[in-house]
Amino acid sequence: MGAVVSHASAAAPPPPPTGYAPFVDPAAAAAPPPAEKDAAADEEKVDYMNLPCPVPYEEIQREAFMSLKPDVFEGLRFDFTKMLNPFFGLSHSGFGCIVTILVRLSVNMGSMELPSQGADVIKVPTSNYEFGANFMDPKMMLIGRVSHDGRVTARVKCDLLENLCLKINAQLTNEPHYSQGMFSFDYKGKDFRSQFQLGNNAFYGGNYIQSVTKNLSLGTEAFWLGQQRKSGVGFVARYDTKKMVATGQIATTGLVSLSYVQKVSEKVSLASDFMYNHMAKDVTASFGYDYMLRQCRLRGKIDTNGVVSALLEERLTPGVNFVLSAELDHWKKDYKFGFGMVLGE
């Protein structure tokens, strides 16, 4: 008689002993997936031969400046801008040129502070009228302003070469020894910027800023003021990412400045700064914000001197903006309020 074997009735294999665990290669378990490993390597790898060009030396704190230095005013302000020929251009073989000429009128009515021996602030009602004109094309920019008291300001920016730019700033007044002039030659390299300055009163200066990594840039400056026989050297550092900007500045003149800007979102930024002046024995810290809505922009700050300021720019219709300004100095009991209209783009 033959034997019959049933697979269904076959006995199950014995259970593994207590404490048994399957063997796993530790190197394979610790290694991340290939895609994540490659992404991390690309993130850490820095190509020092293709670093980005840093911001200009004088603009290392521009993000903090927008929040902590709002253009507050007192009284009534009215600005009117008229574009005489907004689009005048020539085009040939892919070459384009747009020339813009603007006429700007500005009227300010407020008060002027006079120096006093006590802590009280003395204000005298005053008004100001200013006429200006702008001329801009891709390689040249001319900006001029003239006020009713004869003060003339002018700015010129001209691209001499592809990477070399000439800037001229001038101010002429009726008061002696108050007129100023400054010539600047800016050179923009692949990963650095340099500038040489020449001004009245025998002023000579220069600065250089270099990208060290894709986020960090370091710079230095030096100046000589021949009329006062003073000189100084300064150093700066700037670290920026998509979410934050941190800067530091120190100079032999006794100035130490630190700033930090946190980009909460695309529309909200928070900023803070710290400034120490060794010569004046003055320390100031401030905190500011910059909030952009769909139709308005709100900026403000508060500092350790007890000064609170805010500036609201509301866009009523295209080309028409309404401006509200306020500054409260509680320690000096100086309060400034202003409103204005800005017409024209």
XYZ file of C-alpha atoms in Angstrom:
345
model
C 0.000 0.000 0.000
C 1.260 3.425 -0.881
C 1.536 6.377 1.445
C -0.447 9.549 0.780
C 1.096 12.944 1.724
C -1.147 16.005 2.075
C 0.454 19.476 1.833
C -2.450 20.989 3.719
C -1.798 18.773 6.676
C 1.978 19.413 6.704
C 3.298 20.618 10.045
C 4.161 24.369 10.361
C 7.855 25.262 10.826
C 8.959 25.782 14.438
C 8.883 29.357 15.792
C 12.212 31.239 16.067
C 13.882 31.225 19.467
C 13.359 34.068 21.916
C 15.543 37.143 21.223
C 16.115 36.230 17.600
C 16.223 39.130 15.060
C 16.972 38.985 11.341
C 20.388 40.234 10.276
C 20.459 43.770 8.832
C 23.571 45.430 7.443
C 24.232 48.557 9.631
C 25.772 50.475 6.719
C 22.708 49.864 4.568
C 20.357 50.899 7.365
C 22.210 54.164 8.107
C 22.569 55.213 4.484
C 19.832 57.592 3.254
C 17.963 56.975 0.050
C 20.020 57.807 -3.068
C 17.824 60.772 -4.017
C 18.041 62.407 -0.580
C 21.792 61.812 -0.435
C 22.365 63.512 -3.769
C 20.158 66.466 -2.782
C 22.069 66.939 0.485
C 25.385 66.799 -1.365
C 24.234 69.415 -3.854
C 23.031 71.604 -0.982
C 26.379 71.474 0.818
C 28.518 71.824 -2.270
C 29.597 75.394 -2.991
C 31.081 76.432 -6.304
C 33.549 79.133 -5.285
C 34.224 79.976 -8.917
C 30.583 81.001 -9.500
C 29.612 83.016 -6.441
C 26.869 85.661 -6.762
C 27.692 89.348 -6.944
C 27.133 91.048 -3.561
C 24.999 94.115 -2.985
C 26.729 97.520 -3.127
C 28.694 98.452 -0.026
C 26.447 101.375 0.848
C 23.325 99.195 0.541
C 24.209 96.323 2.849
C 21.420 97.375 5.246
C 18.807 98.262 2.641
C 16.221 95.716 3.885
C 16.467 97.048 7.439
C 16.468 100.625 6.151
C 13.068 100.137 4.482
C 11.441 99.146 7.786
C 13.424 101.209 10.287
C 13.704 104.479 8.329
C 10.208 105.360 7.071
C 9.964 108.727 5.325
C 7.830 110.411 7.988
C 6.843 114.073 7.677
C 4.750 116.698 9.431
C 1.882 118.778 8.075
C 0.496 118.647 4.544
C 2.344 117.086 1.632
C 1.374 117.060 -2.022
C 3.400 115.388 -4.770
C 2.514 115.496 -8.450
C 4.404 113.592 -11.124
C 3.706 114.008 -14.846
C 5.299 111.833 -17.497
C 5.598 114.027 -20.596
C 6.463 111.228 -23.029
C 6.309 107.910 -21.216
C 7.272 105.719 -24.191
C 9.665 107.105 -26.720
C 11.790 104.300 -28.111
C 13.821 103.039 -31.028
C 14.006 99.356 -31.861
C 16.240 97.621 -34.391
C 17.666 94.093 -34.485
C 16.618 93.343 -30.922
C 17.992 96.652 -29.566
C 15.546 98.660 -27.433
C 15.693 102.062 -25.794
C 13.079 103.695 -23.594
C 13.421 107.332 -22.584
C 11.322 108.697 -19.736
C 10.993 112.364 -18.832
C 9.135 113.287 -15.654
C 8.144 116.580 -14.115
C 7.683 116.511 -10.356
C 6.049 119.131 -8.147
C 6.221 118.913 -4.384
C 4.566 121.152 -1.811
C 5.120 120.734 1.930
C 3.428 122.750 4.648
C 4.394 121.993 8.211
C 6.646 123.323 10.948
C 10.369 123.789 11.464
C 12.104 123.002 14.728
C 14.358 125.653 16.249
C 17.149 124.910 18.724
C 16.399 125.745 22.346
C 18.339 125.646 25.594
C 15.762 123.548 27.414
C 14.148 120.221 26.660
C 11.104 121.807 25.029
C 10.821 121.800 21.248
C 10.130 125.134 19.541
C 8.320 124.907 16.192
C 7.729 127.630 13.625
C 5.194 127.168 10.775
C 6.896 126.912 7.403
C 6.263 125.726 3.842
C 8.375 124.413 1.015
C 7.941 124.146 -2.745
C 10.120 121.960 -4.935
C 10.233 121.416 -8.684
C 12.032 118.485 -10.232
C 12.668 116.711 -13.509
C 13.937 113.196 -14.286
C 15.464 111.777 -17.415
C 16.101 108.040 -17.636
C 17.226 105.576 -20.243
C 19.015 102.214 -19.920
C 22.485 103.783 -19.694
C 21.897 107.188 -18.106
C 19.795 108.690 -15.344
C 19.478 112.413 -14.587
C 17.551 113.673 -11.553
C 17.253 117.356 -10.642
C 15.430 119.276 -7.909
C 15.143 122.992 -7.190
C 13.337 124.505 -4.208
C 11.856 127.939 -3.634
C 14.788 128.989 -1.413
C 17.297 128.394 -4.222
C 18.609 125.002 -3.144
C 19.507 122.809 -6.126
C 20.210 119.080 -5.956
C 21.318 116.902 -8.837
C 22.081 113.213 -9.348
C 23.709 111.648 -12.389
C 24.270 107.979 -13.107
C 26.010 106.980 -16.325
C 27.227 103.555 -17.457
C 30.671 104.216 -18.946
C 31.337 100.537 -19.643
C 29.462 97.309 -19.123
C 30.808 96.981 -15.562
C 31.898 100.574 -14.827
C 29.442 103.235 -13.665
C 29.871 106.940 -12.867
C 27.718 108.594 -10.201
C 27.583 112.303 -9.422
C 25.753 113.829 -6.460
C 25.699 117.586 -6.004
C 23.914 120.105 -3.802
C 24.138 123.867 -4.252
C 22.836 126.319 -1.656
C 22.927 130.054 -1.034
C 24.601 129.516 2.334
C 28.398 129.515 2.227
C 30.298 126.274 2.889
C 27.135 124.164 2.572
C 27.415 123.228 -1.101
C 28.589 119.677 -1.677
C 29.728 117.524 -4.573
C 30.689 113.864 -4.873
C 32.018 111.748 -7.760
C 31.882 107.958 -7.516
C 33.248 105.294 -9.832
C 31.606 101.908 -9.264
C 32.999 98.707 -10.717
C 30.894 95.526 -10.658
C 32.802 92.271 -10.940
C 31.577 88.711 -11.157
C 31.566 88.171 -7.388
C 32.737 91.527 -5.997
C 32.110 95.267 -6.138
C 34.503 98.180 -5.675
C 34.009 101.936 -5.475
C 36.230 105.015 -5.494
C 34.885 108.363 -4.248
C 36.140 111.899 -4.731
C 34.423 114.894 -3.125
C 34.854 118.480 -2.057
C 36.771 119.425 1.103
C 39.513 117.083 -0.164
C 37.501 113.938 0.483
C 38.875 110.635 -0.843
C 37.314 107.256 -0.157
C 37.074 103.728 -1.416
C 35.367 100.462 -0.527
C 35.425 96.837 -1.609
C 33.009 93.988 -0.923
C 33.519 90.321 -1.845
C 31.259 87.279 -1.794
C 32.901 84.596 0.344
C 30.106 82.049 -0.004
C 26.739 82.172 -1.729
C 25.243 83.700 1.451
C 28.140 85.530 3.103
C 29.921 88.647 1.852
C 32.675 90.669 3.548
C 33.827 94.184 2.798
C 36.064 97.029 3.907
C 36.287 100.764 3.347
C 38.693 103.631 3.977
C 38.387 107.423 3.680
C 40.454 110.561 4.097
C 39.021 114.026 4.754
C 41.828 116.425 3.974
C 40.245 119.658 5.176
C 39.633 118.264 8.660
C 42.629 115.919 8.475
C 40.585 112.899 9.526
C 40.701 109.341 8.309
C 38.852 106.123 9.036
C 38.664 102.435 8.206
C 35.593 100.224 8.409
C 34.617 96.582 7.978
C 31.240 95.020 7.149
C 29.718 91.562 6.946
C 26.405 90.504 5.420
C 24.702 87.113 5.585
C 21.460 86.661 3.673
C 19.138 83.811 2.799
C 15.623 83.636 1.426
C 14.215 84.110 4.936
C 16.608 86.468 6.729
C 19.317 89.109 6.351
C 21.924 89.854 9.035
C 24.567 92.582 8.797
C 27.354 93.924 10.972
C 29.508 97.021 10.638
C 32.395 98.428 12.662
C 34.601 101.468 12.019
C 37.576 103.177 13.622
C 35.395 106.261 14.078
C 33.777 104.458 16.997
C 30.654 103.213 15.211
C 29.244 99.726 15.697
C 26.054 98.794 13.837
C 24.134 95.509 13.745
C 20.885 94.732 11.920
C 18.650 91.729 11.401
C 15.639 91.291 9.097
C 13.318 88.288 9.238
C 11.082 87.691 6.228
C 7.990 86.179 7.829
C 6.241 85.897 4.469
C 6.255 87.555 1.080
C 4.279 90.474 2.519
C 5.554 90.748 6.097
C 9.071 91.581 7.286
C 10.354 92.282 10.793
C 13.575 94.200 11.400
C 15.750 95.225 14.314
C 19.023 97.072 14.673
C 21.567 98.082 17.287
C 23.863 101.101 16.991
C 26.659 102.196 19.304
C 28.565 105.458 18.861
C 31.668 105.502 21.017
C 32.439 109.178 20.348
C 28.986 110.378 21.375
C 28.550 107.675 24.046
C 25.158 106.860 22.551
C 23.453 103.473 22.265
C 20.230 102.969 20.306
C 18.214 99.880 19.478
C 15.052 99.794 17.382
C 12.463 97.357 16.132
C 10.423 97.825 12.949
C 8.003 96.156 10.613
C 7.029 96.322 6.938
C 3.585 95.012 6.031
C 2.365 95.048 2.424
C -1.323 94.552 1.718
C -3.093 94.452 -1.605
C -3.830 98.203 -1.682
C -1.546 99.669 0.975
C 1.832 99.447 2.673
C 2.371 99.971 6.404
C 5.775 100.611 7.935
C 6.753 101.611 11.429
C 9.310 101.360 14.206
C 9.924 101.896 17.906
C 13.320 102.577 19.476
C 14.917 102.829 22.899
C 14.755 106.643 22.792
C 10.995 106.433 23.147
C 10.276 107.376 19.521
C 7.382 105.605 17.802
C 6.741 106.235 14.108
C 4.469 104.836 11.414
C 3.846 105.510 7.730
C 0.799 104.312 5.798
C 0.633 104.491 2.001
C -2.832 103.706 0.636
C -3.440 103.275 -3.078
C -6.884 104.683 -3.805
C -6.845 104.301 -7.582
C -4.045 103.778 -10.118
C -1.909 106.904 -9.931
C -3.486 108.266 -6.729
C -1.989 107.455 -3.309
C -2.984 108.717 0.122
C -0.257 108.968 2.791
C -0.554 109.158 6.576
C 2.469 109.807 8.792
C 2.986 109.948 12.550
C 5.967 110.219 14.869
C 5.755 110.389 18.659
C 8.756 111.302 20.794
C 7.513 110.774 24.337
C 10.700 111.807 26.111
C 10.998 115.153 24.289
C 7.221 115.564 24.072
C 7.527 116.130 20.340
C 4.590 114.863 18.265
C 4.429 115.022 14.476
C 1.434 114.147 12.311
C 1.078 114.526 8.561
C -1.050 113.514 5.631
C -0.603 113.913 1.913
C -1.545 112.960 -1.608
C 0.714 111.567 -4.308
C -0.533 111.871 -7.899
C 1.176 110.135 -10.784
C 3.052 106.871 -11.194
